[in-house]
XYZ file of C-alpha atoms in Angstrom:
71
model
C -3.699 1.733 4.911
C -1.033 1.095 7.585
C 0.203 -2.666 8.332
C -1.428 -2.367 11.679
C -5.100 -1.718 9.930
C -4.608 -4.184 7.987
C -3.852 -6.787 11.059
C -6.978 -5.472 12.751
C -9.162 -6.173 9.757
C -7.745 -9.705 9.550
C -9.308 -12.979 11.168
C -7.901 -16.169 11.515
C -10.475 -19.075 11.436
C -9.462 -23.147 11.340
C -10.639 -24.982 8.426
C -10.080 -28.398 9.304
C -6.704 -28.295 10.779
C -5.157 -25.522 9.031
C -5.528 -22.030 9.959
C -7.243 -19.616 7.262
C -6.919 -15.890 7.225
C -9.496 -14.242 6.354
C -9.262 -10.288 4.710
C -12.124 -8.046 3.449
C -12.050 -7.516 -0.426
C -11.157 -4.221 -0.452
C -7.545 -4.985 1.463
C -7.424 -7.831 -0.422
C -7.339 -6.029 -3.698
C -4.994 -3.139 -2.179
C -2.286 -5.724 -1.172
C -2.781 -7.502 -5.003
C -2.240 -4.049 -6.514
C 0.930 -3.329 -4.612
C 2.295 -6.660 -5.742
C 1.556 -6.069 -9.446
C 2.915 -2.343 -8.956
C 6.037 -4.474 -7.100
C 6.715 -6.693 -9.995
C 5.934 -4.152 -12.984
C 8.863 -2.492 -11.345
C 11.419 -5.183 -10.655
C 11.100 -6.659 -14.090
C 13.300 -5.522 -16.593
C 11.276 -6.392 -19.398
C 8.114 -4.388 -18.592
C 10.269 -1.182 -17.415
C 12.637 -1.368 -21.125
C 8.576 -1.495 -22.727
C 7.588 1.696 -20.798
C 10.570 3.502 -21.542
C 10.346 2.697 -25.496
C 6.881 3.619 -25.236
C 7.457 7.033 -23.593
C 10.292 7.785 -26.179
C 8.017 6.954 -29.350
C 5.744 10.206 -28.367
C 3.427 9.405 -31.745
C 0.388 11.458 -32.481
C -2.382 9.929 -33.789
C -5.421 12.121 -35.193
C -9.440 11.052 -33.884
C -10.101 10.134 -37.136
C -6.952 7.248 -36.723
C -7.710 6.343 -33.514
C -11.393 5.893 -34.664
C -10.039 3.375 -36.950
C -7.922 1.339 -34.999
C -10.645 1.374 -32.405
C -13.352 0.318 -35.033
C -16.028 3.291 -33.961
């Protein structure tokens, strides 16, 4: 979805004296994804824990993940 879809999906209402935009769910939960996906990336912290994690590569068998999953 484009910036200018977006705009035409908004409305801007007055409650009280201060204006309110107003966005369906579904771009509301697009732009909140982007801004998690945004600050997973720009923190350090996060990326150093994906990287370690990729590296490990451990197997686990069903019968271990069964366990740790308590099925």
């Amino acid at each position: 979805m484009t910036t200018q879809q977006i705009i035409e999906k908004t409305r801007s209402q007055r409650i009280g004296n201060k204006p309110v935009v107003v966005l369906p769910l579904e771009v509301w939960y697009k732009i909140e994804n982007e801004l998690e996906n945004l600050e997973m990336m720009r923190s350090s912290t996060i990326r150093g824990k994906i990287a370690k994690a990729r590296s490990e590569r451990k197997t686990y068998t069903s019968r271990e993940v069964k366990k740790m999953l308590s099925l």
